[in-house]
Coordinates of N, CA and C in Angstrom, one line a residue:
X1 N 81.0 133.2 140.9 CA 81.1 132.2 139.8 C 82.6 132.0 139.5
X2 N 82.9 130.8 139.3 CA 84.3 130.4 138.9 C 84.3 129.8 137.5
X3 N 85.2 130.2 136.7 CA 85.3 129.7 135.4 C 86.7 129.1 135.2
X4 N 86.8 127.9 134.9 CA 88.1 127.2 134.7 C 88.2 126.8 133.2
X5 N 89.3 127.2 132.6 CA 89.5 126.8 131.2 C 90.7 125.8 131.1
X6 N 90.6 124.9 130.2 CA 91.6 124.0 129.9 C 91.9 123.9 128.4
X7 N 93.1 124.0 128.0 CA 93.4 124.0 126.6 C 93.2 122.6 126.0
X8 N 92.4 122.5 125.0 CA 92.2 121.2 124.4 C 92.8 121.2 123.0
X9 N 92.8 120.0 122.4 CA 93.4 119.8 121.1 C 92.5 120.2 120.0
X10 N 91.5 119.5 119.7 CA 90.5 119.7 118.6 C 89.2 119.0 119.0
X11 N 88.2 119.3 118.3 CA 86.9 118.7 118.6 C 87.0 117.2 118.1
X12 N 86.1 116.4 118.7 CA 86.0 115.0 118.4 C 85.7 114.8 116.9
X13 N 84.9 115.7 116.3 CA 84.6 115.6 114.9 C 85.8 115.9 114.0
X14 N 86.6 117.0 114.4 CA 87.8 117.3 113.6 C 88.8 116.2 113.8
X15 N 88.9 115.7 115.0 CA 89.9 114.6 115.3 C 89.6 113.4 114.4
X16 N 88.3 113.0 114.3 CA 88.0 111.9 113.4 C 88.3 112.3 111.9
X17 N 87.9 113.5 111.5 CA 88.1 113.9 110.1 C 89.6 114.0 109.7
X18 N 90.4 114.5 110.7 CA 91.8 114.7 110.4 C 92.7 113.4 110.6
X19 N 92.3 112.5 111.5 CA 93.1 111.4 111.8 C 92.6 110.0 111.3
X20 N 91.3 109.9 111.1 CA 90.7 108.6 110.8 C 90.1 108.5 109.4
X21 N 89.3 109.5 109.1 CA 88.6 109.5 107.8 C 89.6 109.5 106.7
X22 N 89.6 108.5 105.8 CA 90.5 108.5 104.7 C 91.8 107.8 105.0
X23 N 92.1 107.5 106.2 CA 93.3 106.8 106.6 C 93.1 105.3 106.4
X24 N 93.9 104.7 105.5 CA 93.7 103.3 105.1 C 93.7 102.4 106.4
X25 N 94.7 102.6 107.3 CA 94.8 101.7 108.5 C 93.5 101.7 109.2
X26 N 92.9 102.9 109.4 CA 91.7 103.0 110.2 C 90.4 102.6 109.4
X27 N 90.6 102.6 108.1 CA 89.4 102.3 107.2 C 89.1 100.8 107.3
X28 N 90.0 100.0 107.7 CA 89.7 98.6 107.9 C 88.7 98.4 109.1
X29 N 87.7 97.7 108.9 CA 86.6 97.7 109.9 C 87.1 97.4 111.3
X30 N 88.0 96.4 111.5 CA 88.4 96.1 112.8 C 89.2 97.3 113.5
X31 N 90.1 97.9 112.7 CA 90.8 99.0 113.3 C 89.9 100.2 113.5
X32 N 88.9 100.4 112.6 CA 88.0 101.5 112.8 C 87.1 101.3 114.1
X33 N 86.7 100.0 114.3 CA 85.9 99.7 115.5 C 86.7 100.0 116.7
X34 N 88.0 99.6 116.7 CA 88.9 99.9 117.9 C 89.0 101.4 118.2
X35 N 89.3 102.2 117.2 CA 89.5 103.6 117.4 C 88.2 104.3 117.8
X36 N 87.1 103.9 117.2 CA 85.8 104.5 117.6 C 85.4 104.1 119.0
X37 N 85.7 102.9 119.4 CA 85.5 102.4 120.7 C 86.3 103.3 121.7
X38 N 87.6 103.6 121.4 CA 88.4 104.4 122.2 C 87.8 105.8 122.3
X39 N 87.4 106.4 121.2 CA 86.7 107.7 121.2 C 85.5 107.7 122.1
X40 N 84.7 106.6 121.9 CA 83.4 106.5 122.6 C 83.6 106.4 124.1
X41 N 84.6 105.6 124.5 CA 85.0 105.5 125.9 C 85.3 106.9 126.5
X42 N 86.1 107.7 125.8 CA 86.5 109.0 126.2 C 85.3 109.9 126.3
X43 N 84.4 109.9 125.3 CA 83.2 110.7 125.4 C 82.3 110.3 126.5
X44 N 82.1 109.0 126.7 CA 81.3 108.4 127.7 C 81.8 108.8 129.1
X45 N 83.1 108.7 129.3 CA 83.7 109.1 130.6 C 83.4 110.6 130.9
X46 N 83.6 111.4 129.9 CA 83.3 112.9 130.1 C 81.8 113.1 130.4
X47 N 81.0 112.4 129.8 CA 79.5 112.5 130.0 C 79.2 112.0 131.4
X48 N 79.8 110.9 131.8 CA 79.5 110.3 133.1 C 79.9 111.3 134.2
X49 N 81.0 111.9 134.0 CA 81.5 112.9 135.0 C 80.5 114.1 135.1
X50 N 80.0 114.5 133.9 CA 79.1 115.6 134.0 C 77.7 115.2 134.5
X51 N 77.3 114.0 134.3 CA 76.0 113.5 134.8 C 75.9 113.5 136.3
X52 N 77.0 113.7 137.0 CA 77.0 113.8 138.5 C 76.4 115.2 138.8
X53 N 76.5 116.1 137.9 CA 76.1 117.5 138.2 C 74.9 118.0 137.4
X54 N 74.6 117.3 136.2 CA 73.5 117.8 135.4 C 73.3 117.0 134.1
X55 N 72.5 117.5 133.3 CA 72.2 117.0 132.0 C 72.6 118.0 130.9
X56 N 73.4 117.6 130.0 CA 74.0 118.5 129.0 C 73.0 119.1 128.0
X57 N 72.2 118.2 127.4 CA 71.2 118.6 126.4 C 71.6 119.0 125.1
X58 N 72.9 119.0 124.8 CA 73.4 119.3 123.4 C 74.6 118.5 123.1
X59 N 74.5 117.2 123.2 CA 75.6 116.3 123.0 C 75.8 116.1 121.5
X60 N 76.9 116.4 121.0 CA 77.3 116.2 119.6 C 78.8 116.2 119.5
X61 N 79.4 115.7 118.4 CA 80.8 115.5 118.3 C 81.6 116.9 118.4
X62 N 81.0 118.0 118.0 CA 81.6 119.3 118.2 C 81.7 119.7 119.6
X63 N 81.0 119.1 120.5 CA 81.0 119.5 121.9 C 81.9 118.6 122.8
X64 N 82.7 117.9 122.2 CA 83.8 117.1 122.9 C 85.1 117.6 122.3
X65 N 86.0 117.9 123.2 CA 87.4 118.3 122.8 C 88.3 117.2 123.2
X66 N 89.2 116.8 122.3 CA 90.2 115.8 122.6 C 91.3 116.4 123.5
X67 N 91.5 115.8 124.6 CA 92.5 116.3 125.5 C 93.9 116.2 124.9
X68 N 94.8 117.2 125.3 CA 96.2 117.2 124.8 C 97.0 116.1 125.5
X69 N 96.6 115.7 126.6 CA 97.3 114.7 127.4 C 96.7 113.3 127.1
X70 N 97.4 112.6 126.2 CA 97.0 111.3 125.8 C 98.1 110.3 126.0
X71 N 97.7 109.1 126.4 CA 98.7 108.0 126.6 C 98.4 107.0 125.5
X72 N 99.3 106.8 124.6 CA 99.1 106.0 123.4 C 98.7 104.6 123.8
X73 N 99.2 104.0 124.9 CA 98.8 102.7 125.3 C 97.5 102.5 125.9
X74 N 96.8 103.6 126.2 CA 95.5 103.5 126.8 C 94.4 103.0 125.9
X75 N 93.4 102.4 126.4 CA 92.2 102.0 125.6 C 91.2 103.0 125.5
X76 N 91.6 104.3 125.7 CA 90.6 105.4 125.7 C 91.3 106.6 125.1
X77 N 90.6 107.4 124.3 CA 91.1 108.7 123.9 C 90.3 109.7 124.7
X78 N 91.1 110.4 125.6 CA 90.5 111.3 126.6 C 89.8 112.5 126.0
X79 N 88.6 112.7 126.3 CA 87.8 113.9 125.8 C 87.3 114.7 126.9
X80 N 87.1 116.0 126.6 CA 86.5 116.9 127.6 C 85.2 117.4 127.0
X81 N 84.1 117.5 127.8 CA 82.8 118.0 127.3 C 82.8 119.5 127.4
X82 N 82.3 120.2 126.4 CA 82.2 121.7 126.4 C 80.8 122.1 126.1
X83 N 80.6 123.4 126.0 CA 79.4 124.1 125.6 C 78.2 123.7 126.5
X84 N 78.1 124.4 127.6 CA 77.1 124.1 128.7 C 76.0 125.0 128.7
X85 N 75.8 125.9 127.6 CA 74.7 126.9 127.8 C 73.3 126.3 127.7
X86 N 73.1 125.1 127.2 CA 71.8 124.5 127.3 C 71.7 123.5 128.4
X87 N 72.7 123.4 129.2 CA 72.7 122.4 130.3 C 71.8 122.7 131.4
X88 N 71.4 121.6 132.1 CA 70.5 121.7 133.3 C 71.4 121.2 134.4
X89 N 71.6 122.0 135.5 CA 72.4 121.7 136.6 C 71.4 121.3 137.8
X90 N 71.6 120.1 138.4 CA 70.7 119.6 139.4 C 70.6 120.6 140.6
X91 N 71.7 121.2 141.0 CA 71.6 122.0 142.2 C 71.0 123.4 142.0
X92 N 70.8 123.8 140.7 CA 70.4 125.1 140.5 C 69.1 125.2 139.7
X93 N 68.6 124.1 139.2 CA 67.4 124.2 138.4 C 66.3 123.1 138.9
X94 N 65.1 123.4 138.6 CA 64.0 122.4 138.7 C 63.9 121.7 137.4
X95 N 63.6 120.4 137.5 CA 63.6 119.6 136.3 C 62.5 120.1 135.3
X96 N 61.5 120.7 135.8 CA 60.4 121.3 134.9 C 60.9 122.5 134.2
X97 N 62.0 123.1 134.6 CA 62.5 124.3 134.0 C 63.5 124.0 132.9
X98 N 63.7 122.8 132.5 CA 64.7 122.5 131.5 C 64.2 123.1 130.2
X99 N 65.0 123.8 129.5 CA 64.7 124.4 128.2 C 65.6 123.8 127.2
X100 N 65.0 123.3 126.1 CA 65.8 122.6 125.1 C 65.7 123.3 123.7
X101 N 65.1 124.4 123.7 CA 64.9 125.1 122.4 C 66.2 125.4 121.7
X102 N 67.3 125.6 122.4 CA 68.5 126.0 121.7 C 69.4 124.8 121.5
X103 N 69.0 123.6 121.9 CA 69.8 122.4 121.6 C 69.8 122.2 120.1
X104 N 70.8 121.5 119.6 CA 70.8 121.2 118.1 C 69.7 120.2 117.8
X105 N 68.8 120.7 116.9 CA 67.5 120.0 116.6 C 67.7 118.6 116.2
X106 N 68.6 118.3 115.2 CA 68.7 117.0 114.7 C 69.2 115.9 115.6
X107 N 69.8 116.4 116.8 CA 70.3 115.4 117.7 C 69.4 115.2 118.9
X108 N 68.3 115.9 119.0 CA 67.4 115.8 120.1 C 66.8 114.5 120.3
X109 N 66.7 114.0 121.5 CA 66.0 112.7 121.8 C 64.5 112.9 121.6
X110 N 63.8 111.8 121.2 CA 62.4 112.0 120.9 C 61.5 112.5 122.1
X111 N 61.9 112.1 123.3 CA 61.1 112.6 124.4 C 61.2 114.0 124.8
X112 N 62.1 114.7 124.2 CA 62.3 116.2 124.5 C 61.0 116.9 124.1
X113 N 60.3 116.4 123.1 CA 59.1 117.1 122.7 C 58.0 117.1 123.8
X114 N 58.1 116.1 124.7 CA 57.2 116.0 125.8 C 57.8 116.5 127.0
X115 N 57.4 116.0 128.2 CA 57.9 116.5 129.5 C 58.9 115.6 130.1
X116 N 59.3 114.6 129.5 CA 60.2 113.6 130.1 C 61.7 114.2 130.0
X117 N 62.3 114.5 131.1 CA 63.6 115.0 131.1 C 64.5 114.2 132.0
X118 N 65.5 113.5 131.4 CA 66.4 112.7 132.2 C 67.8 112.6 131.5
X119 N 68.7 111.9 132.2 CA 70.0 111.7 131.6 C 70.0 110.9 130.3
X120 N 68.9 110.1 130.1 CA 68.7 109.3 128.9 C 68.7 110.2 127.7
X121 N 68.4 111.4 127.8 CA 68.4 112.3 126.7 C 69.8 112.4 126.1
X122 N 70.8 112.7 127.0 CA 72.2 112.8 126.6 C 72.7 111.5 126.0
X123 N 72.3 110.3 126.6 CA 72.8 109.1 126.0 C 72.2 108.8 124.6
X124 N 71.0 109.2 124.4 CA 70.4 109.1 123.0 C 71.2 110.0 122.1
X125 N 71.4 111.3 122.4 CA 72.0 112.2 121.6 C 73.5 111.8 121.3
X126 N 74.2 111.3 122.3 CA 75.6 110.9 122.2 C 75.7 109.8 121.1
X127 N 74.9 108.8 121.2 CA 75.1 107.7 120.3 C 74.5 107.9 118.9
X128 N 73.3 108.6 118.9 CA 72.7 108.9 117.7 C 73.6 109.8 116.8
X129 N 74.3 110.7 117.4 CA 75.2 111.6 116.7 C 76.5 111.0 116.3
X130 N 77.1 110.3 117.3 CA 78.5 109.9 117.1 C 78.6 108.6 116.3
X131 N 77.6 107.7 116.4 CA 77.8 106.4 115.8 C 76.7 106.0 114.8
X132 N 75.6 106.6 114.7 CA 74.5 106.0 113.9 C 75.0 106.0 112.4
X133 N 75.8 106.9 112.0 CA 76.3 106.9 110.6 C 77.2 105.8 110.3
X134 N 77.8 105.1 111.3 CA 78.6 104.0 111.1 C 77.9 102.6 111.3
X135 N 76.7 102.7 111.6 CA 76.0 101.5 112.0 C 76.1 100.3 111.1
X136 N 76.0 100.5 109.8 CA 76.0 99.5 108.8 C 77.4 98.8 108.8
X137 N 78.5 99.5 109.1 CA 79.8 98.9 109.2 C 80.0 98.0 110.4
X138 N 79.2 98.2 111.4 CA 79.4 97.5 112.7 C 78.3 96.6 113.0
X139 N 77.5 96.1 112.1 CA 76.4 95.2 112.4 C 76.9 94.0 113.2
X140 N 76.2 93.7 114.2 CA 76.4 92.5 115.0 C 77.8 92.6 115.8
X141 N 78.2 93.8 116.0 CA 79.4 94.0 116.9 C 79.0 94.6 118.2
X142 N 79.9 94.8 119.1 CA 79.6 95.5 120.4 C 79.1 96.9 120.1
X143 N 79.8 97.6 119.2 CA 79.3 99.0 118.9 C 77.9 99.0 118.4
X144 N 77.5 98.0 117.6 CA 76.1 97.9 117.1 C 75.2 97.7 118.3
X145 N 75.6 96.9 119.3 CA 74.7 96.7 120.5 C 74.6 98.0 121.3
X146 N 75.6 98.8 121.4 CA 75.6 100.1 122.1 C 74.6 101.0 121.3
X147 N 74.8 101.1 120.0 CA 73.9 102.0 119.2 C 72.5 101.6 119.4
X148 N 72.1 100.3 119.3 CA 70.8 99.9 119.5 C 70.2 100.2 120.8
X149 N 71.1 100.0 121.9 CA 70.6 100.3 123.2 C 70.3 101.8 123.4
X150 N 71.2 102.7 122.9 CA 71.0 104.1 123.1 C 70.0 104.8 122.3
X151 N 69.5 104.2 121.2 CA 68.5 104.8 120.4 C 67.1 104.2 120.6
X152 N 67.0 103.4 121.7 CA 65.6 102.9 122.1 C 64.7 104.1 122.2
X153 N 63.5 104.0 121.7 CA 62.5 105.1 121.7 C 62.1 105.4 123.2
X154 N 61.9 104.3 124.0 CA 61.5 104.5 125.3 C 62.8 104.9 126.2
X155 N 62.8 106.1 126.7 CA 64.0 106.5 127.5 C 64.4 105.5 128.7
X156 N 63.3 104.9 129.2 CA 63.6 103.9 130.3 C 64.3 102.7 129.9
X157 N 64.3 102.4 128.6 CA 65.0 101.2 128.0 C 66.4 101.5 127.7
X158 N 66.8 102.8 127.6 CA 68.2 103.2 127.3 C 69.1 102.9 128.5
X159 N 70.3 102.5 128.3 CA 71.3 102.3 129.4 C 71.8 103.6 130.0
X160 N 72.2 103.5 131.2 CA 72.9 104.7 131.8 C 74.3 104.8 131.2
X161 N 74.9 105.9 131.3 CA 76.3 106.1 130.8 C 77.2 105.1 131.5
X162 N 77.0 104.8 132.8 CA 77.8 103.8 133.5 C 77.7 102.4 132.8
X163 N 76.4 102.0 132.5 CA 76.2 100.8 131.8 C 76.9 100.7 130.5
X164 N 76.9 101.8 129.7 CA 77.6 101.9 128.5 C 79.1 101.7 128.7
X165 N 79.7 102.4 129.6 CA 81.1 102.3 129.9 C 81.5 100.8 130.3
X166 N 80.6 100.3 131.2 CA 80.9 98.9 131.6 C 80.9 97.9 130.4
X167 N 79.9 98.1 129.5 CA 79.8 97.3 128.3 C 81.0 97.5 127.4
X168 N 81.4 98.7 127.2 CA 82.6 99.0 126.3 C 83.9 98.5 127.0
X169 N 83.9 98.3 128.3 CA 85.1 97.8 129.0 C 85.0 96.3 129.3
X170 N 84.0 95.6 128.6 CA 83.8 94.2 128.7 C 83.5 93.7 130.1
X171 N 82.8 94.5 130.9 CA 82.5 94.1 132.3 C 81.1 93.5 132.3
X172 N 80.3 93.6 131.2 CA 79.0 93.0 131.0 C 78.8 92.8 129.5
X173 N 77.7 92.0 129.2 CA 77.6 91.6 127.8 C 76.2 92.0 127.2
X174 N 75.3 92.5 127.9 CA 74.0 92.9 127.4 C 73.4 94.0 128.2
X175 N 72.4 94.6 127.6 CA 71.7 95.7 128.3 C 70.3 95.3 128.7
X176 N 69.8 96.0 129.7 CA 68.5 95.7 130.3 C 67.3 95.5 129.3
X177 N 67.3 96.3 128.2 CA 66.2 96.2 127.3 C 66.2 94.8 126.6
X178 N 67.3 94.1 126.7 CA 67.4 92.8 126.0 C 67.0 91.6 126.9
X179 N 66.6 91.9 128.2 CA 66.4 90.8 129.2 C 65.4 89.8 128.7
X180 N 64.4 90.2 128.0 CA 63.4 89.1 127.6 C 63.8 88.4 126.3
X181 N 65.0 88.8 125.7 CA 65.5 88.1 124.5 C 66.7 87.3 124.7
X182 N 67.5 87.6 125.8 CA 68.8 86.9 126.0 C 68.8 86.3 127.4
X183 N 69.4 85.2 127.5 CA 69.6 84.6 128.9 C 71.1 84.2 129.0
X184 N 71.5 83.8 130.2 CA 72.8 83.3 130.5 C 73.9 84.3 130.1
X185 N 73.7 85.6 130.3 CA 74.7 86.6 130.1 C 74.7 87.6 131.3
X186 N 75.8 88.3 131.4 CA 75.9 89.3 132.5 C 75.3 90.6 131.9
X187 N 74.2 91.1 132.5 CA 73.6 92.4 132.1 C 74.3 93.6 132.7
X188 N 74.4 94.6 132.0 CA 74.9 95.9 132.5 C 73.9 96.5 133.4
X189 N 74.4 96.8 134.6 CA 73.5 97.5 135.6 C 73.5 99.0 135.5
X190 N 72.4 99.6 135.6 CA 72.3 101.0 135.5 C 72.6 101.7 136.8

């Protein structure tokens, strides 16, 4: 077994509380949307990287650490994913062996109570936890569309983390669950 450690700055939750919450510049809706989009891009990139190897099963803002190496001009705040003790690794586990009892209860995706186990669980937990409390401030924005996509009750209707990143990077304009409602747009592919 190999363990690699990287020094991080602070959790995503603490970063938000220390740098954004109560800061007048970021309290303006446009600025807040920009900074939350940057944070979300960083969290989504970290989750996309982990999804190559497994399903985390305990996505919450405390389980993302802000990287010390940041480039102010970037459109992303780089995050690292931590706390893998509830994670399911594809090479070492059978999908039927996924145990979610120790995951944080309030962030669990609805299908966890059944037998459906997929990466969609992490996408639900990520957006439900990180953005749902801001939803009213971002009605009819791109962030609102991401929130709506990720909290779809049917896990098959939720976008992949790749589709979320593509959407946040303006490479597509709608998610697959919207196909019967919207036409003449580029849909995010999973």
